Every structure is written in C-alpha cells, then in structure tokens.
PDB file of C-alpha atoms in Angstrom:
ATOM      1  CA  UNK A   1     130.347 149.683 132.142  1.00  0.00           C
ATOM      2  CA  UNK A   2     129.246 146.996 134.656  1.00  0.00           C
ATOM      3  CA  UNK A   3     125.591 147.427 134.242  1.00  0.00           C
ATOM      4  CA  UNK A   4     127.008 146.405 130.375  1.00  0.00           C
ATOM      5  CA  UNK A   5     128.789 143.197 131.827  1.00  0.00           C
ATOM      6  CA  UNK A   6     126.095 142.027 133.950  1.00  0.00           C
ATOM      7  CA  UNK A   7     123.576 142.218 130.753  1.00  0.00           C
ATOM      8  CA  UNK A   8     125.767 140.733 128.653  1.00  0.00           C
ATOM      9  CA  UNK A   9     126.341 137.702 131.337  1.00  0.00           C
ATOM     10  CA  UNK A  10     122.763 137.772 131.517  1.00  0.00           C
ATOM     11  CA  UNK A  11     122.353 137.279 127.475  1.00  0.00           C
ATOM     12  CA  UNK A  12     124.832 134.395 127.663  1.00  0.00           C
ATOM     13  CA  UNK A  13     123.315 132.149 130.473  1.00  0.00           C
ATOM     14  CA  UNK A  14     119.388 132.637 128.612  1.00  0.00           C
ATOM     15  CA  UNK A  15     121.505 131.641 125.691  1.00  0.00           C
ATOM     16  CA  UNK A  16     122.707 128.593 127.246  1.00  0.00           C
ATOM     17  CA  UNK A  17     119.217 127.482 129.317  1.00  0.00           C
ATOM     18  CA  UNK A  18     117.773 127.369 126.274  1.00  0.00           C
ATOM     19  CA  UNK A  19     120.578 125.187 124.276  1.00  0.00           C
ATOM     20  CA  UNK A  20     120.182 123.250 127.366  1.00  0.00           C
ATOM     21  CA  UNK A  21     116.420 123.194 126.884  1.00  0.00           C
ATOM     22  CA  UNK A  22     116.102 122.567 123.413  1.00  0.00           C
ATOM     23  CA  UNK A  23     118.721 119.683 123.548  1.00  0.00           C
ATOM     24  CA  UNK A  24     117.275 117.659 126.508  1.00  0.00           C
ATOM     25  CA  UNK A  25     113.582 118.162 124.251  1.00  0.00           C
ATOM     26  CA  UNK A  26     115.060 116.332 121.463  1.00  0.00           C
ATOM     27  CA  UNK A  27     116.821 113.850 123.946  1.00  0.00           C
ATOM     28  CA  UNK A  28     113.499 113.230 125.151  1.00  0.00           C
ATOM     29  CA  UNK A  29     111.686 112.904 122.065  1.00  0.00           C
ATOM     30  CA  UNK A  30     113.998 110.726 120.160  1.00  0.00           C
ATOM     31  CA  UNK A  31     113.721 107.980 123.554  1.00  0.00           C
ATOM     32  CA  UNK A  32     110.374 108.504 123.001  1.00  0.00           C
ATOM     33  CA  UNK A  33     110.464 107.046 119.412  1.00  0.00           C
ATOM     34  CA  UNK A  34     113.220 104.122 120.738  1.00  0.00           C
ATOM     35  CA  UNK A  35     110.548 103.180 123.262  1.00  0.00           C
ATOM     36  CA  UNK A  36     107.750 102.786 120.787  1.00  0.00           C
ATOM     37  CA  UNK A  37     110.194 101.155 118.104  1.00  0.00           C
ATOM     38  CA  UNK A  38     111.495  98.293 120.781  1.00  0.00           C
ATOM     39  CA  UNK A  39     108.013  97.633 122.182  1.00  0.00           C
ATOM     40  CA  UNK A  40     106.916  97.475 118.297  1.00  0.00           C
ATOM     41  CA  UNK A  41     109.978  94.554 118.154  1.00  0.00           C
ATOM     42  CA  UNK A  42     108.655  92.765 120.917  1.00  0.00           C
ATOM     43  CA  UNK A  43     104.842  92.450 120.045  1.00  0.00           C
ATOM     44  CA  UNK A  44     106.304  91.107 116.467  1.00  0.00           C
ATOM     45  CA  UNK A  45     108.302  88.184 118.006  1.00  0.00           C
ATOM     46  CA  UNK A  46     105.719  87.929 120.966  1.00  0.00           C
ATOM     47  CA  UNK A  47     102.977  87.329 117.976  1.00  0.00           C
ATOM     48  CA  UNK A  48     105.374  84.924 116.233  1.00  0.00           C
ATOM     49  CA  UNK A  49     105.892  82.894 119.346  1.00  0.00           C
ATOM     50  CA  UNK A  50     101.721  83.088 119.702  1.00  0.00           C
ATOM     51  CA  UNK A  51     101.713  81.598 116.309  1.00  0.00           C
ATOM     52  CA  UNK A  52     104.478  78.804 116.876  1.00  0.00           C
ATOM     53  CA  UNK A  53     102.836  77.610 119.678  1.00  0.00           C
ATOM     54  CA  UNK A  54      99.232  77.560 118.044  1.00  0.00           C
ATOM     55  CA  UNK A  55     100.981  75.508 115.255  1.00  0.00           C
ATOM     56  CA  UNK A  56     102.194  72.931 117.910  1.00  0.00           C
ATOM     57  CA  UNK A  57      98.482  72.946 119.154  1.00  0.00           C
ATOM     58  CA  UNK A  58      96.871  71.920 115.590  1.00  0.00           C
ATOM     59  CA  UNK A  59      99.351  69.257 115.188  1.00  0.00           C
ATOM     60  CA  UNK A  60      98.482  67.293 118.271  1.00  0.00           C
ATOM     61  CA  UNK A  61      94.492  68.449 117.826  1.00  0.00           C
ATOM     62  CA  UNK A  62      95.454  66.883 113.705  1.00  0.00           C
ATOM     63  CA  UNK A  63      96.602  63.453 115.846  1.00  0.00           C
ATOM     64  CA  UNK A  64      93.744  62.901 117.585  1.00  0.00           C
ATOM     65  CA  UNK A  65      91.833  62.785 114.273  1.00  0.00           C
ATOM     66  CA  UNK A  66      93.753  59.944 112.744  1.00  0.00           C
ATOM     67  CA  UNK A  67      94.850  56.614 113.020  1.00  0.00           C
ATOM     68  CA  UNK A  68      97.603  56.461 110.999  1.00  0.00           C
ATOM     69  CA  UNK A  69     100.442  55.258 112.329  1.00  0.00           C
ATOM     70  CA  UNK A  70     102.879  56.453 109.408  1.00  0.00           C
ATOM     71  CA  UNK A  71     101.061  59.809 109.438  1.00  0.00           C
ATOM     72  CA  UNK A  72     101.063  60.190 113.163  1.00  0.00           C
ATOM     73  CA  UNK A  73     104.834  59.885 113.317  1.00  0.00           C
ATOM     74  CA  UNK A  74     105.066  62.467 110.384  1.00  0.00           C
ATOM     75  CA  UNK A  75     103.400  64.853 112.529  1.00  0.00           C
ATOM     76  CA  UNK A  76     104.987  64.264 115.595  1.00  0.00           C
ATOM     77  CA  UNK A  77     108.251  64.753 113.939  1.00  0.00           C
ATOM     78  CA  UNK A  78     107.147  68.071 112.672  1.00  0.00           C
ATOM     79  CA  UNK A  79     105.499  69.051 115.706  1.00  0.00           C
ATOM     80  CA  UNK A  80     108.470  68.651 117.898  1.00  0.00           C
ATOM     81  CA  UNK A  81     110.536  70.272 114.985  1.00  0.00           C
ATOM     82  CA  UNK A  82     108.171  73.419 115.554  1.00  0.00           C
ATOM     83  CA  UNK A  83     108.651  73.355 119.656  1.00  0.00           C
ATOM     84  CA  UNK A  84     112.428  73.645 118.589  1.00  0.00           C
ATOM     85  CA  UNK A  85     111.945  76.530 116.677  1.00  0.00           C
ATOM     86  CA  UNK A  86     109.836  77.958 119.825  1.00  0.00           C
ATOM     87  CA  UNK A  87     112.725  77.501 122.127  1.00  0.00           C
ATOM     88  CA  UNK A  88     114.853  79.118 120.310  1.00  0.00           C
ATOM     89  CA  UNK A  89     112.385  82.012 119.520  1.00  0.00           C
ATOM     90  CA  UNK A  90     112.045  82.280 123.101  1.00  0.00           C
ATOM     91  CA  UNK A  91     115.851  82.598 123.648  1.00  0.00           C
ATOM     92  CA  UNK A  92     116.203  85.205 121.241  1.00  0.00           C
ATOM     93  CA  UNK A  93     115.900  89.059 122.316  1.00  0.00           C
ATOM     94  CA  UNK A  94     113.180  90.858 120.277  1.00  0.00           C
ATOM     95  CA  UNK A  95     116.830  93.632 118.647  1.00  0.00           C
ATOM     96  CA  UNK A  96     118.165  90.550 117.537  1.00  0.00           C
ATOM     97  CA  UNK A  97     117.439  91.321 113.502  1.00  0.00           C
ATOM     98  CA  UNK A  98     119.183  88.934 111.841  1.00  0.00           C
ATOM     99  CA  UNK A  99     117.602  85.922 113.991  1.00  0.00           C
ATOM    100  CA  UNK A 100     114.307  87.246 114.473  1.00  0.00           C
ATOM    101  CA  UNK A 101     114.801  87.635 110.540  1.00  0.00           C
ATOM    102  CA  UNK A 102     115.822  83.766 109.894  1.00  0.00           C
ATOM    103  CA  UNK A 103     113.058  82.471 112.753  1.00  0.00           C
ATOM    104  CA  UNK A 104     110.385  84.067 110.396  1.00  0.00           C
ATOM    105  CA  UNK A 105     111.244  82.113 107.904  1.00  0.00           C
ATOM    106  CA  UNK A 106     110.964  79.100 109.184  1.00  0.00           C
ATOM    107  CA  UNK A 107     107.765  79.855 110.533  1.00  0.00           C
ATOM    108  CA  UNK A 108     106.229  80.642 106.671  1.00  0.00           C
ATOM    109  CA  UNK A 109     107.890  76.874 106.107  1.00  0.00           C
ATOM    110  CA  UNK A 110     106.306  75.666 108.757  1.00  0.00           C
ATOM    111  CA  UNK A 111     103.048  77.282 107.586  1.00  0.00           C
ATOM    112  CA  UNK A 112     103.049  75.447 105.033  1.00  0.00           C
ATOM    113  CA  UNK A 113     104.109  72.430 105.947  1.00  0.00           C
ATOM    114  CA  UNK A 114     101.044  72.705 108.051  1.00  0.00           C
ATOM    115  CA  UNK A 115      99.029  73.295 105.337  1.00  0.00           C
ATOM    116  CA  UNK A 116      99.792  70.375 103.453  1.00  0.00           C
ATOM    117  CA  UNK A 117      99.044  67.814 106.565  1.00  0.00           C
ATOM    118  CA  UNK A 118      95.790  69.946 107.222  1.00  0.00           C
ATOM    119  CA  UNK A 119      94.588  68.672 103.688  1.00  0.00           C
ATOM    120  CA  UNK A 120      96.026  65.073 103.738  1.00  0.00           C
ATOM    121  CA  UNK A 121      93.852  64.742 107.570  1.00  0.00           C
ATOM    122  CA  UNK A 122      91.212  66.344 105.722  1.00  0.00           C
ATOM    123  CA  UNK A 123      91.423  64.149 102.689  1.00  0.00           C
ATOM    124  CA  UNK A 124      91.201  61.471 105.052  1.00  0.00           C
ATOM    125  CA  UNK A 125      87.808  62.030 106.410  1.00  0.00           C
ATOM    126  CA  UNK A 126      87.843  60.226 109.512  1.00  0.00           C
ATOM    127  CA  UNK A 127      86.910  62.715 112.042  1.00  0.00           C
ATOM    128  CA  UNK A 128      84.116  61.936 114.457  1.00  0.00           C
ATOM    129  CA  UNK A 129      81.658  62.832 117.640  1.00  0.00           C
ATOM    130  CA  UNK A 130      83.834  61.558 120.678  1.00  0.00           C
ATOM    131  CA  UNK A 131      87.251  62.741 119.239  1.00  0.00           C
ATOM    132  CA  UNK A 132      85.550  66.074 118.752  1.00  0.00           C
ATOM    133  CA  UNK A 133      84.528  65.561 122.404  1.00  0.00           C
ATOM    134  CA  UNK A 134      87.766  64.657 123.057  1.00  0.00           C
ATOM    135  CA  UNK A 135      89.331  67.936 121.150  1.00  0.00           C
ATOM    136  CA  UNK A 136      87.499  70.429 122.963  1.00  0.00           C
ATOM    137  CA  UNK A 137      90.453  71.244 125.169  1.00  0.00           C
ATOM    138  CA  UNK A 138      92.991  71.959 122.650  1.00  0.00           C
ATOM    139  CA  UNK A 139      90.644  73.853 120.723  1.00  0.00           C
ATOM    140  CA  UNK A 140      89.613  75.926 123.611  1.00  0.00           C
ATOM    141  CA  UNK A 141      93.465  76.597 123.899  1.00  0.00           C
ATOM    142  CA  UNK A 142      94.047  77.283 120.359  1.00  0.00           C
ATOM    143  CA  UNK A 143      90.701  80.156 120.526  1.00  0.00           C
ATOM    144  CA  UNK A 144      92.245  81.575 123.132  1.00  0.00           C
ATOM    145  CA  UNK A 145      95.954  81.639 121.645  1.00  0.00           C
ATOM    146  CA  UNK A 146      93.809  83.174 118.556  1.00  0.00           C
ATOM    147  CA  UNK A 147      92.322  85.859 120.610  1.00  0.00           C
ATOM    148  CA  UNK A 148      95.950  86.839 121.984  1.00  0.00           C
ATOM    149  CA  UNK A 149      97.553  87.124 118.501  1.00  0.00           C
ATOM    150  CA  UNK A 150      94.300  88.785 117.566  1.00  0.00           C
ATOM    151  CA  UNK A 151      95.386  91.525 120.415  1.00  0.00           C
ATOM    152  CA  UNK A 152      98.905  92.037 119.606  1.00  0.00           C
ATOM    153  CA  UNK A 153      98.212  92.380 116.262  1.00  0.00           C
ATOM    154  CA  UNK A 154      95.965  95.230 117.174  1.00  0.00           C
ATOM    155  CA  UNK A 155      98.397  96.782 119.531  1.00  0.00           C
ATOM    156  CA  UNK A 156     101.365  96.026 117.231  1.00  0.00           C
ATOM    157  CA  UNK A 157      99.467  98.599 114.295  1.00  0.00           C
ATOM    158  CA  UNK A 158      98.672 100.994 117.138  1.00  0.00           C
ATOM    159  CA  UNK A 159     102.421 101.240 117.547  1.00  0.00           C
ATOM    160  CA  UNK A 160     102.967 101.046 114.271  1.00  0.00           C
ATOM    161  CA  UNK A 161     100.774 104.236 113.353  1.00  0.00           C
ATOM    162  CA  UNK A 162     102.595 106.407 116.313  1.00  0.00           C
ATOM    163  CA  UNK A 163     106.110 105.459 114.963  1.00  0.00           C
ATOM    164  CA  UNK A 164     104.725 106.435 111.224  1.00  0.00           C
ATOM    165  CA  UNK A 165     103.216 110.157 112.453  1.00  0.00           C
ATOM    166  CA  UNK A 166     106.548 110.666 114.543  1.00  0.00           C
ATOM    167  CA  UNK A 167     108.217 110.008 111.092  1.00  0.00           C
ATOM    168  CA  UNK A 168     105.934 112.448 109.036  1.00  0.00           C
ATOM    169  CA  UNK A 169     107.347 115.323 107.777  1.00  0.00           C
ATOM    170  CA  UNK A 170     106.267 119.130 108.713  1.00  0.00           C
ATOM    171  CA  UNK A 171     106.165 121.868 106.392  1.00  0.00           C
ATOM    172  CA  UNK A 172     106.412 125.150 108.539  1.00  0.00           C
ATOM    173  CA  UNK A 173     106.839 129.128 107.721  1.00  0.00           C
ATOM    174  CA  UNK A 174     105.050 129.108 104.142  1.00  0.00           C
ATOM    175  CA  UNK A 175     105.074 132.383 102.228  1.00  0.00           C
ATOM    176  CA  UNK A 176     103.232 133.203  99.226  1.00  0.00           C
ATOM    177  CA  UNK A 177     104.436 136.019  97.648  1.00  0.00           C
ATOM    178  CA  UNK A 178     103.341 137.637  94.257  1.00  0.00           C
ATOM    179  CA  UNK A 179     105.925 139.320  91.918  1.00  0.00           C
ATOM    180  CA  UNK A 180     106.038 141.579  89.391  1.00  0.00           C
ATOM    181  CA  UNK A 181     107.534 141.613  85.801  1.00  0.00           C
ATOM    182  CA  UNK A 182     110.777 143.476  87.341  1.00  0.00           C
ATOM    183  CA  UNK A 183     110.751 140.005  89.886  1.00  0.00           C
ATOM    184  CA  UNK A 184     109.616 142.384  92.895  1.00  0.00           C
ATOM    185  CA  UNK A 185     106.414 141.893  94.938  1.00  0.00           C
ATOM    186  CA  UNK A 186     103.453 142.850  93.556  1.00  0.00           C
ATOM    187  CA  UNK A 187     101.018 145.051  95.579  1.00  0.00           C
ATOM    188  CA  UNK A 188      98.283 143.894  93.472  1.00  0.00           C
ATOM    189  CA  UNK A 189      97.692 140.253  91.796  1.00  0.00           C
ATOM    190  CA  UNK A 190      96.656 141.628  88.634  1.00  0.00           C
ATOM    191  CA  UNK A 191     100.279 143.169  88.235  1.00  0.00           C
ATOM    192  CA  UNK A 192     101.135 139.683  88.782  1.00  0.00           C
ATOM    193  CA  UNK A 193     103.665 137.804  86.411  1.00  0.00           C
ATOM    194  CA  UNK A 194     105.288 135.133  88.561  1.00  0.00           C
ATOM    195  CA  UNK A 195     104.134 132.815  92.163  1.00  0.00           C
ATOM    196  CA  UNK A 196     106.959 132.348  95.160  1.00  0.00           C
ATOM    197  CA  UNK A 197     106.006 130.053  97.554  1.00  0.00           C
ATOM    198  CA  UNK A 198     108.349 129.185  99.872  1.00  0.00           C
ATOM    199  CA  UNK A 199     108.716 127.185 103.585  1.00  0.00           C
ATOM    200  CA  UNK A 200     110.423 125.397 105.907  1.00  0.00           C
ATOM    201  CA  UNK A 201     110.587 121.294 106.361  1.00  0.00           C
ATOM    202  CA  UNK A 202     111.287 121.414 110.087  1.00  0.00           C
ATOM    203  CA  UNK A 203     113.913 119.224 111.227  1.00  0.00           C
ATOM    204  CA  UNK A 204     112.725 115.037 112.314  1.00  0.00           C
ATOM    205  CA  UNK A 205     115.215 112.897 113.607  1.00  0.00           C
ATOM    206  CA  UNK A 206     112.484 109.896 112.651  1.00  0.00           C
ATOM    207  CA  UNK A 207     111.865 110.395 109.386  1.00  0.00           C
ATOM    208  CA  UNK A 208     114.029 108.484 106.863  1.00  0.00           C
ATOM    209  CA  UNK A 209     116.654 109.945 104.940  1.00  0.00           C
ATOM    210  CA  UNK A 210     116.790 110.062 101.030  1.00  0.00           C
ATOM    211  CA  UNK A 211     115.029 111.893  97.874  1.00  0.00           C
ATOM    212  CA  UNK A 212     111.731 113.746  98.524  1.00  0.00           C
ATOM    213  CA  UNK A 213     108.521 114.866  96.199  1.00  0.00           C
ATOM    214  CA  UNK A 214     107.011 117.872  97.585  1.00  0.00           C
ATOM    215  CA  UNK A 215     103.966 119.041  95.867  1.00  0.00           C
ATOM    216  CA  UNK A 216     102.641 122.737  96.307  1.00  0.00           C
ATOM    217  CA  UNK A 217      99.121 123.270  95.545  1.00  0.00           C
ATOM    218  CA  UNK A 218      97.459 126.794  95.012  1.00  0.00           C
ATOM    219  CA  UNK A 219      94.145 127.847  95.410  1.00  0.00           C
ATOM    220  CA  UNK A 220      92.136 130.981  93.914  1.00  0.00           C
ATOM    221  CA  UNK A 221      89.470 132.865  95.246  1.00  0.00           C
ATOM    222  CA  UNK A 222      87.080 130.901  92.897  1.00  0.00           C
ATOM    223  CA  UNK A 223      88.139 127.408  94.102  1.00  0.00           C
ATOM    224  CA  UNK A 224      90.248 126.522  91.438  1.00  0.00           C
ATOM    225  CA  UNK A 225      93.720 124.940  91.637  1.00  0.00           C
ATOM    226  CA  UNK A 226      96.550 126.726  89.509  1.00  0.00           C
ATOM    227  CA  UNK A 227      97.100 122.738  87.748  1.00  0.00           C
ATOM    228  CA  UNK A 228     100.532 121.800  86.921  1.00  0.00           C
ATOM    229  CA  UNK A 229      99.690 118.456  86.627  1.00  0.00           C
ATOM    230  CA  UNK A 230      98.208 115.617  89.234  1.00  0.00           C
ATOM    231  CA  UNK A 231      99.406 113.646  91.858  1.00  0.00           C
ATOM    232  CA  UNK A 232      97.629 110.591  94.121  1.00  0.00           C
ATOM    233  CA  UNK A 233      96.295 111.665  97.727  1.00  0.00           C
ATOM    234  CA  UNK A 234      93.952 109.558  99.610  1.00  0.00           C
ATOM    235  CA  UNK A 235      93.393 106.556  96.921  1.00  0.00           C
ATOM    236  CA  UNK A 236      92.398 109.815  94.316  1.00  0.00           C
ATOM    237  CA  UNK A 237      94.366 111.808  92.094  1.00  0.00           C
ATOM    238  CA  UNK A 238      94.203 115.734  92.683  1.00  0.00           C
ATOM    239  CA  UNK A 239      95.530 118.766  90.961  1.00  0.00           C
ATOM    240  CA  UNK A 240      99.262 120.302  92.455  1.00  0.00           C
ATOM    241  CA  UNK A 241     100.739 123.771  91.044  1.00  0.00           C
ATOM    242  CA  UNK A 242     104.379 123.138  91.809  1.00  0.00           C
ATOM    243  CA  UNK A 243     106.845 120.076  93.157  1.00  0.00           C
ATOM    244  CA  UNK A 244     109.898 119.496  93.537  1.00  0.00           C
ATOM    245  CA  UNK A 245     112.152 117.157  94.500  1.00  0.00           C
ATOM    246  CA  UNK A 246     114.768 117.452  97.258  1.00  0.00           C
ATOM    247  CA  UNK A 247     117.544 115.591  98.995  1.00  0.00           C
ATOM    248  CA  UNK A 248     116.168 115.011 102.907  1.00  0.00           C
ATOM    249  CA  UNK A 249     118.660 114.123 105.654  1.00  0.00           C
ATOM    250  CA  UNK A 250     116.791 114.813 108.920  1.00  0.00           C
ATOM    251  CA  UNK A 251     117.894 118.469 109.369  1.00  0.00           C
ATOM    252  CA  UNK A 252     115.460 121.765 108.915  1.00  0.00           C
ATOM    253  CA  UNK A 253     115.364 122.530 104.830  1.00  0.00           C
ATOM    254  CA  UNK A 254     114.391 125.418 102.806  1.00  0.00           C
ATOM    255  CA  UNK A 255     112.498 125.297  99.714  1.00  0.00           C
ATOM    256  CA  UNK A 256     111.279 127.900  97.009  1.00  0.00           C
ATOM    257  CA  UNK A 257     108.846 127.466  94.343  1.00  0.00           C
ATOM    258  CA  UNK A 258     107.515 129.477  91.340  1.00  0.00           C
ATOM    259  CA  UNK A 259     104.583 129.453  89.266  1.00  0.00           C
ATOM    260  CA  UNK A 260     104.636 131.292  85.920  1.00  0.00           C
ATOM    261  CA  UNK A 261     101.192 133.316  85.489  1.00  0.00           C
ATOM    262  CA  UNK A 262      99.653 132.968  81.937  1.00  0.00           C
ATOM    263  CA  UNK A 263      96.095 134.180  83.280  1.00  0.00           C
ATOM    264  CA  UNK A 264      94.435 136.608  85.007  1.00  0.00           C
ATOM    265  CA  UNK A 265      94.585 136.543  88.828  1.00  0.00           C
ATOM    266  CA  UNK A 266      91.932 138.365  90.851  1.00  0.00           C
ATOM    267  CA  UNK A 267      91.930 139.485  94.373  1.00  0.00           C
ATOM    268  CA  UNK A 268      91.150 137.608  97.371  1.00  0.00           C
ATOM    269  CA  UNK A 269      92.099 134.267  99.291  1.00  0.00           C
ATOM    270  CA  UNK A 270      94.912 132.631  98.095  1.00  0.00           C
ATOM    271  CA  UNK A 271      95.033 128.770  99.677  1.00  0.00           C
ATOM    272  CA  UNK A 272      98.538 127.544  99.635  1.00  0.00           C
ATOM    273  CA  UNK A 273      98.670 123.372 100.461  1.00  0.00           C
ATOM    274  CA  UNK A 274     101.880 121.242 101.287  1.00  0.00           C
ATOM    275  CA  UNK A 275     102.209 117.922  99.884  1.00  0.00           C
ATOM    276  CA  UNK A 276     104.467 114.935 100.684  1.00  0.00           C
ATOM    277  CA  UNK A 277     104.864 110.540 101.303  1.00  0.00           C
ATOM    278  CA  UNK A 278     100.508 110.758 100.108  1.00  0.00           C
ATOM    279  CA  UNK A 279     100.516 113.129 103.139  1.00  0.00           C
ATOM    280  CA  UNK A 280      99.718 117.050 103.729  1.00  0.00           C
ATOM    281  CA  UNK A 281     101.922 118.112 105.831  1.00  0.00           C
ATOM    282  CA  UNK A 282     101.213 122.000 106.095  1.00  0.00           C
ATOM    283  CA  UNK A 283      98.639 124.657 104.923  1.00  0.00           C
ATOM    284  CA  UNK A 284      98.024 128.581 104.937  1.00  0.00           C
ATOM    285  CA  UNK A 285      95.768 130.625 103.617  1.00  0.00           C
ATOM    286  CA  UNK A 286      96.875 134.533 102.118  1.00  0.00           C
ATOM    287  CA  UNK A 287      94.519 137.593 101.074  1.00  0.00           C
ATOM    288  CA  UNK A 288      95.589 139.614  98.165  1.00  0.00           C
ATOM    289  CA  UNK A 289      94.324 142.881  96.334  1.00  0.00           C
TER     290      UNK A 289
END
C-alpha cells in the first residue's frame, strides 16, 4: 500500500514539472514575439524620424539654390514646421499607436508639400557650379541619412518576416484513411468508396484570430491530384481535393475531410498536402494496397 502512495506521488509531481515546463515554454515564446513586435515599432518611427530629418535637409539644400526672397521664406516656414513635427516624433514612445498613427500623416503631407517646392526650385532653373560647391555638405548628410533609412528598412522586413513565420499556422497529426461502402477502413484502395483526411492545427498564440480556408490536396501514385477545384499558391493557381473553412481562435483545432471516390484508385503512395494564408503548412506521405 505505500509502495502505491509513493508511485502515485511520484505520477503527480512529473505531472506538475511538466505543466510547469510547458507553461514557462509558452511564457518564453510569446516574450519572444513581444520582443520582435516592439523592436519592429521602433525601427518604424526610428525610419520616420530618418525621413523627417532628411526632409529638413532638402529644404535648406532647396535655399541655397534660390534667390527668392518670397520663396525662401515659404520654405523656411515649412522647414521649421517639419523640425516641429521631429520634436515631437522624438518625444513620442515607439507603443504610442494613435500618435505614431497621426505623426505619419503629417509626414505624407509634408511629402508632398515637398514635392511641390522641389518642382517650383526646379522650374526655376537657377542652380549653378559654386552653390553646388557650396551644397556638398548637406548632400553628403542627406546620402548618409539615405543609407541609414536604407538599413532600417532592411532590418525593419527582417523583423517583419520573423513576426509573420511565428504567426504561421501548423498543421500536425494528418491521417489519411480509406473507407469502405459500410464507412469502415478499407484494407485495400480499390474497395475504396470514400477519403478521410484528418489533422491537427496546433495551437499559436501569434497567429490572428478569425475565419480560416484550409485546402487539402491529395496525391496518387501516378502524380495526379484528386481536383476539387483550384486555389492560388506561390503567384500560380494549383489543384486542392478538399477545403474547408473554420473558425480559428489561437487554440489546437481538429479538422476532418472527405473525398467522395468516383474512380478507380490503385495501390501505392498516397501524398496528402496542407494548405492555408498562400502557405503549406504540413505534409505526409501514406502507402496503400
């Protein structure tokens, strides 16, 4: 009777390490994902301040080229209306949405406010050798503020690709299993009448919630896909067998397929393919007789 306690204590605390385990894993993994999706926040506002400040440079590189008074003040007024919007960029943390948000819009107005004095200096035409000479400094500055958005930019899709893998989702534990006319498995395909696939979509705290399209795709021996109709993968539009859509909230959900068999199925290698978000997301191949 003790030898039955102590096993039984035994049982409980493997139990509990490995609740304990699997919870801190998911702890760990979802920080993980925060990480990456704050650092992605900063490079965006880092790369907006990059651009605010190469705007400020153009505007005083755009002075230099004129002599305008009228125009000059124009662009100092919008210059030091753009150095405004800096500071407060600069002021604002990278989680603040709705700011970050508003600040981005001003900086498409600005854009193109920029724009428009670009082709009224250009219109002008009165550009020449020494203020080029003259110029070299700011445009050394703006290159190099080009170069540094040109990085972030870079690292900012790096980022951006992580946080989109964490997000994809997994199909896991596919079955393919052949049934009879009386709906029990078949121990040959050519008593075949009716497909079951079934699997898993593991649980991803990342991925967003919402209605899913899975598509199932089946393989014969010969190559050829039991059609059902077609569906876009990789900018081309290939054959599925099954889909179906489900209702995905995050947590591990089962799904079940059939295919109705109107032809003759021979023995051999049955490829079964996984399909979701232009994405496959799990494969296995079965052998039948």
């Amino acid at each position: 009777m003790k030898k039955q306690w102590i096993a039984l204590i035994v049982a409980i605390v493997a139990i509990f390490v490995a609740l304990v385990a699997w919870l801190f894993y998911n702890l760990e993994e979802q920080k993980i994902v925060n990480k990456e999706m704050a650092e992605l926040a900063e490079l965006d506002k880092q790369e907006m301040e990059n651009e605010y400040e190469r705007f400020t440079l153009q505007y005083s590189e755009m002075m230099t080229q004129i002599n305008n008074d009228s125009l000059v003040a124009q662009l100092t007024q919008e210059q030091m209306r753009t150095q405004q919007l800096l500071e407060e960029l600069k002021n604002v943390k990278a989680t603040n949405a709705r700011e970050i948000t508003r600040l981005k819009k001003e900086l498409a107005t600005v854009r193109e406010v920029l724009r428009s004095y670009i082709r009224q200096v250009d219109s002008l035409n009165q550009v020449n050798e020494t203020l080029r000479n003259e110029n070299s400094q700011i445009r050394n500055e703006l290159a190099a503020s080009n170069r540094e958005i040109e990085g972030l930019a870079t690292e900012k899709a790096s980022l951006s690709e992580k946080v989109a893998i964490a997000a994809q989702l997994d199909a896991t534990g596919i079955t393919m299993t052949p049934l009879n006319k009386r709906n029990k498995a078949a121990k040959k395909m050519k008593d075949c009448k009716q497909i079951q696939v079934s699997f898993t979509i593991a649980k991803n705290v990342t991925a967003s919630n919402g209605n899913r399209t899975l598509y199932v795709r089946i393989q014969t021996p010969n190559g050829d896909v039991l059609n059902g109709g077609v569906f876009d993968y990789e900018n081309r539009q290939i054959e599925y067998s099954m889909k179906k859509t489900i209702e995905y909230g995050g947590e591990e959900t089962t799904v079940t397929t059939y295919w109705n068999v109107n032809e003759f199925l021979g023995a051999g290698e049955y490829r079964v393919s996984i399909f979701a978000d232009g994405n496959m997301i799990g494969s296995r191949t079965f052998t039948f007789k």
